[in-house]
Amino acid sequence: MDAYIIKLQEKMQKKLDHYRYEHTLGVMYTAGALAMNYGLDLNMALTAGLLHDCAKCYSDEKKFELCEKYGVELTDFEKKNTALIHAKLGAVLAKEKYHVENPEICHAISCHTTGEPAMNLLDRIVFISDYIEPHRDKARRLGEIRQMAFQDTEKAVSMILEDTLNYLNGSPKAIDPMTKKTYDYYMNQK
Ligand code: DGI
Ligand code: FE
Ligand code: FE
């Protein structure tokens, strides 16, 4: 594997807790497998997978401080639902702290939690890998979605959104407006 990716892996191991690091490796390899399947640049997919949760393990206070420092604008919803912040913040840290020059990688990181309408292949691969990586075991239809990921990424994304919205509807968590927008877009694609 590229020496650059090995170095980044060491950095992530220091920045993330054990569970998150194991999840991150799962996402990295799953994104790599999907990139091989669809003929997308392997290093791009591995890097995006490896860094997608790079901002996840900071305290809320630190996340707000870093958003301020790097000029990351948060919606009111994100300010109240801080679990969402790591996506946008992670995209900026990928560039500023981990020196990722490819804007497509940063973009895939920024939309990995809520998705967004009309995601490109790398966006979809990271979004899907986050959901299906081998450590994940709670979601319904996981086996079916894992198979679909290698056949039709648009369909896999729409299945994930359908199940995520169902899950959020049954929980006290409010649905992010972007998650809803992404859901509406992909349901109309069917
Ligand atoms: O970072 P991961 O745990 O790997 O996965 P993720 O980036 O999908 O983040 C999951 C977190 O984001 C989880 O705490 C639920 C939250 N989340 C995702 N979509 C929404 C949401 N929270 C709210 N309130 N509304 C959403 O639409
Ligand atoms: Fe995440
Ligand atoms: Fe993740």
mmCIF file of C-alpha atoms and ligand atoms in Angstrom:
data_model
loop_
_atom_site.group_PDB
_atom_site.id
_atom_site.type_symbol
_atom_site.label_atom_id
_atom_site.label_comp_id
_atom_site.label_asym_id
_atom_site.label_seq_id
_atom_site.Cartn_x
_atom_site.Cartn_y
_atom_site.Cartn_z
ATOM 1 C CA MET A 1 0.000 0.000 0.000
ATOM 2 C CA ASP A 2 1.093 3.562 -0.669
ATOM 3 C CA ALA A 3 3.533 4.836 2.011
ATOM 4 C CA TYR A 4 1.429 7.974 2.284
ATOM 5 C CA ILE A 5 -1.583 5.919 3.339
ATOM 6 C CA ILE A 6 0.443 3.952 5.895
ATOM 7 C CA LYS A 7 1.575 7.242 7.464
ATOM 8 C CA LEU A 8 -1.988 8.539 7.608
ATOM 9 C CA GLN A 9 -3.057 5.255 9.165
ATOM 10 C CA GLU A 10 -0.548 5.775 11.988
ATOM 11 C CA LYS A 11 -1.914 9.271 12.542
ATOM 12 C CA MET A 12 -5.483 7.996 12.724
ATOM 13 C CA GLN A 13 -4.497 5.317 15.206
ATOM 14 C CA LYS A 14 -3.251 8.085 17.514
ATOM 15 C CA LYS A 15 -6.240 10.380 16.983
ATOM 16 C CA LEU A 16 -9.075 7.878 17.295
ATOM 17 C CA ASP A 17 -10.178 5.574 20.074
ATOM 18 C CA HIS A 18 -9.775 1.833 19.533
ATOM 19 C CA TYR A 19 -13.345 1.197 18.398
ATOM 20 C CA ARG A 20 -13.295 4.133 15.969
ATOM 21 C CA TYR A 21 -9.930 3.126 14.555
ATOM 22 C CA GLU A 22 -11.131 -0.422 13.877
ATOM 23 C CA HIS A 23 -14.266 1.002 12.217
ATOM 24 C CA THR A 24 -12.059 3.351 10.172
ATOM 25 C CA LEU A 25 -9.937 0.461 8.869
ATOM 26 C CA GLY A 26 -13.158 -1.373 7.994
ATOM 27 C CA VAL A 27 -14.405 1.638 6.031
ATOM 28 C CA MET A 28 -11.033 2.079 4.325
ATOM 29 C CA TYR A 29 -10.849 -1.514 3.089
ATOM 30 C CA THR A 30 -14.523 -1.617 2.125
ATOM 31 C CA ALA A 31 -14.130 1.613 0.140
ATOM 32 C CA GLY A 32 -11.034 0.062 -1.477
ATOM 33 C CA ALA A 33 -12.952 -3.072 -2.459
ATOM 34 C CA LEU A 34 -15.784 -0.999 -3.948
ATOM 35 C CA ALA A 35 -13.257 1.154 -5.851
ATOM 36 C CA MET A 36 -11.763 -2.064 -7.343
ATOM 37 C CA ASN A 37 -15.235 -3.256 -8.231
ATOM 38 C CA TYR A 38 -16.192 -0.031 -10.021
ATOM 39 C CA GLY A 39 -12.780 0.935 -11.440
ATOM 40 C CA LEU A 40 -12.363 4.035 -9.289
ATOM 41 C CA ASP A 41 -8.916 5.227 -8.185
ATOM 42 C CA LEU A 42 -7.910 2.950 -5.302
ATOM 43 C CA ASN A 43 -5.771 5.421 -3.352
ATOM 44 C CA MET A 44 -8.494 8.037 -3.505
ATOM 45 C CA ALA A 45 -11.062 5.639 -2.015
ATOM 46 C CA LEU A 46 -8.646 4.332 0.653
ATOM 47 C CA THR A 47 -7.716 7.880 1.716
ATOM 48 C CA ALA A 48 -11.328 9.032 1.925
ATOM 49 C CA GLY A 49 -12.277 5.938 3.934
ATOM 50 C CA LEU A 50 -9.314 6.331 6.241
ATOM 51 C CA LEU A 51 -10.043 9.989 7.002
ATOM 52 C CA HIS A 52 -13.847 10.023 6.944
ATOM 53 C CA ASP A 53 -14.172 10.070 10.774
ATOM 54 C CA CYS A 54 -10.925 11.955 11.526
ATOM 55 C CA ALA A 55 -12.872 14.630 13.467
ATOM 56 C CA LYS A 56 -15.073 12.179 15.356
ATOM 57 C CA CYS A 57 -13.158 11.764 18.618
ATOM 58 C CA TYR A 58 -12.918 15.377 19.763
ATOM 59 C CA SER A 59 -15.113 16.731 22.551
ATOM 60 C CA ASP A 60 -17.979 18.988 21.464
ATOM 61 C CA GLU A 61 -16.096 21.933 22.881
ATOM 62 C CA LYS A 62 -13.028 21.121 20.790
ATOM 63 C CA LYS A 63 -15.176 20.553 17.694
ATOM 64 C CA PHE A 64 -16.718 24.026 18.044
ATOM 65 C CA GLU A 65 -13.273 25.512 18.631
ATOM 66 C CA LEU A 66 -11.878 23.841 15.492
ATOM 67 C CA CYS A 67 -14.887 24.921 13.411
ATOM 68 C CA GLU A 68 -14.254 28.477 14.536
ATOM 69 C CA LYS A 69 -10.530 28.193 13.764
ATOM 70 C CA TYR A 70 -11.036 26.833 10.244
ATOM 71 C CA GLY A 71 -14.135 28.865 9.396
ATOM 72 C CA VAL A 72 -16.469 25.868 9.174
ATOM 73 C CA GLU A 73 -20.016 27.196 9.052
ATOM 74 C CA LEU A 74 -22.533 25.093 10.937
ATOM 75 C CA THR A 75 -26.285 25.025 10.484
ATOM 76 C CA ASP A 76 -28.509 25.555 13.534
ATOM 77 C CA PHE A 77 -29.366 21.880 13.341
ATOM 78 C CA GLU A 78 -25.691 20.877 13.500
ATOM 79 C CA LYS A 79 -25.088 23.203 16.444
ATOM 80 C CA LYS A 80 -27.822 21.375 18.351
ATOM 81 C CA ASN A 81 -27.032 17.882 17.049
ATOM 82 C CA THR A 82 -23.289 17.857 17.478
ATOM 83 C CA ALA A 83 -22.879 14.235 16.313
ATOM 84 C CA LEU A 84 -23.196 15.617 12.785
ATOM 85 C CA ILE A 85 -20.339 18.133 13.000
ATOM 86 C CA HIS A 86 -17.536 15.630 12.410
ATOM 87 C CA ALA A 87 -18.411 15.306 8.720
ATOM 88 C CA LYS A 88 -17.902 18.946 7.674
ATOM 89 C CA LEU A 89 -15.097 19.459 10.162
ATOM 90 C CA GLY A 90 -13.402 16.239 9.013
ATOM 91 C CA ALA A 91 -13.400 17.477 5.414
ATOM 92 C CA VAL A 92 -11.571 20.651 6.444
ATOM 93 C CA LEU A 93 -9.104 18.800 8.698
ATOM 94 C CA ALA A 94 -8.352 16.393 5.831
ATOM 95 C CA LYS A 95 -7.109 19.378 3.841
ATOM 96 C CA GLU A 96 -5.598 21.580 6.531
ATOM 97 C CA LYS A 97 -4.194 19.033 8.972
ATOM 98 C CA TYR A 98 -3.630 15.943 6.847
ATOM 99 C CA HIS A 99 -2.724 17.789 3.628
ATOM 100 C CA VAL A 100 -5.197 16.127 1.315
ATOM 101 C CA GLU A 101 -5.118 18.178 -1.872
ATOM 102 C CA ASN A 102 -7.851 16.329 -3.754
ATOM 103 C CA PRO A 103 -11.142 18.222 -3.226
ATOM 104 C CA GLU A 104 -13.165 15.148 -4.176
ATOM 105 C CA ILE A 105 -11.812 13.301 -1.143
ATOM 106 C CA CYS A 106 -12.743 16.209 1.129
ATOM 107 C CA HIS A 107 -16.174 16.391 -0.428
ATOM 108 C CA ALA A 108 -16.848 12.688 0.163
ATOM 109 C CA ILE A 109 -15.878 13.175 3.826
ATOM 110 C CA SER A 110 -18.115 16.223 4.195
ATOM 111 C CA CYS A 111 -21.234 14.389 2.999
ATOM 112 C CA HIS A 112 -20.587 10.958 4.554
ATOM 113 C CA THR A 113 -23.110 11.325 7.404
ATOM 114 C CA THR A 114 -26.219 12.915 5.861
ATOM 115 C CA GLY A 115 -25.427 12.172 2.225
ATOM 116 C CA GLU A 116 -26.535 14.787 -0.276
ATOM 117 C CA PRO A 117 -28.560 14.760 -3.478
ATOM 118 C CA ALA A 118 -26.746 13.538 -6.614
ATOM 119 C CA MET A 119 -23.622 12.181 -4.914
ATOM 120 C CA ASN A 120 -20.775 11.120 -7.216
ATOM 121 C CA LEU A 121 -19.286 7.612 -7.183
ATOM 122 C CA LEU A 122 -16.637 8.355 -4.532
ATOM 123 C CA ASP A 123 -19.254 10.043 -2.298
ATOM 124 C CA ARG A 124 -21.515 7.018 -2.637
ATOM 125 C CA ILE A 125 -18.679 4.581 -1.965
ATOM 126 C CA VAL A 126 -17.704 6.319 1.283
ATOM 127 C CA PHE A 127 -21.330 6.727 2.360
ATOM 128 C CA ILE A 128 -22.036 3.041 1.717
ATOM 129 C CA SER A 129 -18.757 1.783 3.246
ATOM 130 C CA ASP A 130 -19.512 3.640 6.466
ATOM 131 C CA TYR A 131 -22.759 1.670 6.703
ATOM 132 C CA ILE A 132 -21.655 -1.792 5.575
ATOM 133 C CA GLU A 133 -18.067 -2.196 6.846
ATOM 134 C CA PRO A 134 -17.530 -5.579 8.575
ATOM 135 C CA HIS A 135 -17.783 -4.303 12.179
ATOM 136 C CA ARG A 136 -21.292 -2.975 11.641
ATOM 137 C CA ASP A 137 -23.857 -5.486 12.853
ATOM 138 C CA LYS A 138 -27.003 -3.702 13.973
ATOM 139 C CA ALA A 139 -28.690 -2.474 10.836
ATOM 140 C CA ARG A 140 -31.574 -4.310 9.232
ATOM 141 C CA ARG A 141 -31.003 -5.654 5.710
ATOM 142 C CA LEU A 142 -27.237 -5.426 6.159
ATOM 143 C CA GLY A 143 -26.588 -8.599 4.144
ATOM 144 C CA GLU A 144 -28.809 -7.426 1.322
ATOM 145 C CA ILE A 145 -27.259 -3.946 1.260
ATOM 146 C CA ARG A 146 -23.732 -5.412 1.330
ATOM 147 C CA GLN A 147 -24.521 -7.392 -1.817
ATOM 148 C CA MET A 148 -26.268 -4.481 -3.497
ATOM 149 C CA ALA A 149 -23.239 -2.228 -2.846
ATOM 150 C CA PHE A 150 -21.254 -4.272 -5.383
ATOM 151 C CA GLN A 151 -24.070 -4.308 -7.955
ATOM 152 C CA ASP A 152 -25.659 -0.851 -7.918
ATOM 153 C CA THR A 153 -24.391 1.950 -5.664
ATOM 154 C CA GLU A 154 -27.416 4.192 -6.292
ATOM 155 C CA LYS A 155 -29.745 1.427 -5.158
ATOM 156 C CA ALA A 156 -27.564 0.649 -2.124
ATOM 157 C CA VAL A 157 -27.614 4.351 -1.135
ATOM 158 C CA SER A 158 -31.394 4.469 -1.416
ATOM 159 C CA MET A 159 -31.754 1.321 0.737
ATOM 160 C CA ILE A 160 -29.475 2.829 3.398
ATOM 161 C CA LEU A 161 -31.435 6.085 3.428
ATOM 162 C CA GLU A 162 -34.727 4.262 3.655
ATOM 163 C CA ASP A 163 -33.520 2.254 6.671
ATOM 164 C CA THR A 164 -31.828 5.270 8.298
ATOM 165 C CA LEU A 165 -34.977 7.388 8.021
ATOM 166 C CA ASN A 166 -37.062 4.540 9.430
ATOM 167 C CA TYR A 167 -34.613 4.227 12.305
ATOM 168 C CA LEU A 168 -34.512 7.975 13.022
ATOM 169 C CA ASN A 169 -38.319 8.201 12.845
ATOM 170 C CA GLY A 170 -38.507 5.687 15.652
ATOM 171 C CA SER A 171 -35.910 7.476 17.783
ATOM 172 C CA PRO A 172 -36.001 10.769 19.670
ATOM 173 C CA LYS A 173 -33.363 12.201 17.302
ATOM 174 C CA ALA A 174 -34.609 14.831 14.873
ATOM 175 C CA ILE A 175 -33.866 14.294 11.189
ATOM 176 C CA ASP A 176 -31.293 16.615 9.662
ATOM 177 C CA PRO A 177 -32.768 18.641 6.758
ATOM 178 C CA MET A 178 -29.935 17.412 4.508
ATOM 179 C CA THR A 179 -30.636 13.762 5.386
ATOM 180 C CA LYS A 180 -34.268 14.414 4.394
ATOM 181 C CA LYS A 181 -33.240 16.123 1.143
ATOM 182 C CA THR A 182 -30.933 13.236 0.265
ATOM 183 C CA TYR A 183 -33.700 10.758 1.060
ATOM 184 C CA ASP A 184 -36.220 12.612 -1.141
ATOM 185 C CA TYR A 185 -33.741 12.744 -4.014
ATOM 186 C CA TYR A 186 -32.883 9.028 -3.881
ATOM 187 C CA MET A 187 -36.494 7.908 -3.414
ATOM 188 C CA ASN A 188 -37.400 9.788 -6.603
ATOM 189 C CA GLN A 189 -34.522 8.065 -8.427
ATOM 190 C CA LYS A 190 -36.088 4.638 -7.895
HETATM 191 O O1 DGI B 1 -19.560 8.491 12.354
HETATM 192 P P1 DGI B 1 -20.214 7.134 12.296
HETATM 193 O O2 DGI B 1 -20.760 6.704 13.631
HETATM 194 O O3 DGI B 1 -19.363 6.109 11.672
HETATM 195 O O4 DGI B 1 -21.481 7.273 11.312
HETATM 196 P P2 DGI B 1 -22.144 8.633 10.777
HETATM 197 O O5 DGI B 1 -21.120 9.534 10.244
HETATM 198 O O6 DGI B 1 -23.252 8.210 9.882
HETATM 199 O O7 DGI B 1 -22.711 9.333 12.067
HETATM 200 C C1 DGI B 1 -23.665 8.742 12.782
HETATM 201 C C2 DGI B 1 -24.149 9.739 13.789
HETATM 202 O O8 DGI B 1 -24.821 10.796 13.139
HETATM 203 C C3 DGI B 1 -25.121 9.123 14.740
HETATM 204 O O9 DGI B 1 -24.855 9.665 16.030
HETATM 205 C C4 DGI B 1 -26.473 9.573 14.247
HETATM 206 C C5 DGI B 1 -26.138 10.880 13.605
HETATM 207 N N1 DGI B 1 -27.023 11.205 12.483
HETATM 208 C C6 DGI B 1 -26.935 10.834 11.184
HETATM 209 N N2 DGI B 1 -27.947 11.347 10.474
HETATM 210 C C7 DGI B 1 -28.671 12.072 11.349
HETATM 211 C C8 DGI B 1 -28.085 11.974 12.625
HETATM 212 N N3 DGI B 1 -28.540 12.583 13.714
HETATM 213 C C9 DGI B 1 -29.631 13.312 13.590
HETATM 214 N N4 DGI B 1 -30.117 13.918 14.664
HETATM 215 N N5 DGI B 1 -30.283 13.449 12.407
HETATM 216 C C10 DGI B 1 -29.832 12.860 11.244
HETATM 217 O O10 DGI B 1 -30.449 13.012 10.189
HETATM 218 FE FE FE B 2 -19.016 9.523 10.592
HETATM 219 FE FE FE B 3 -17.843 6.274 10.187
#
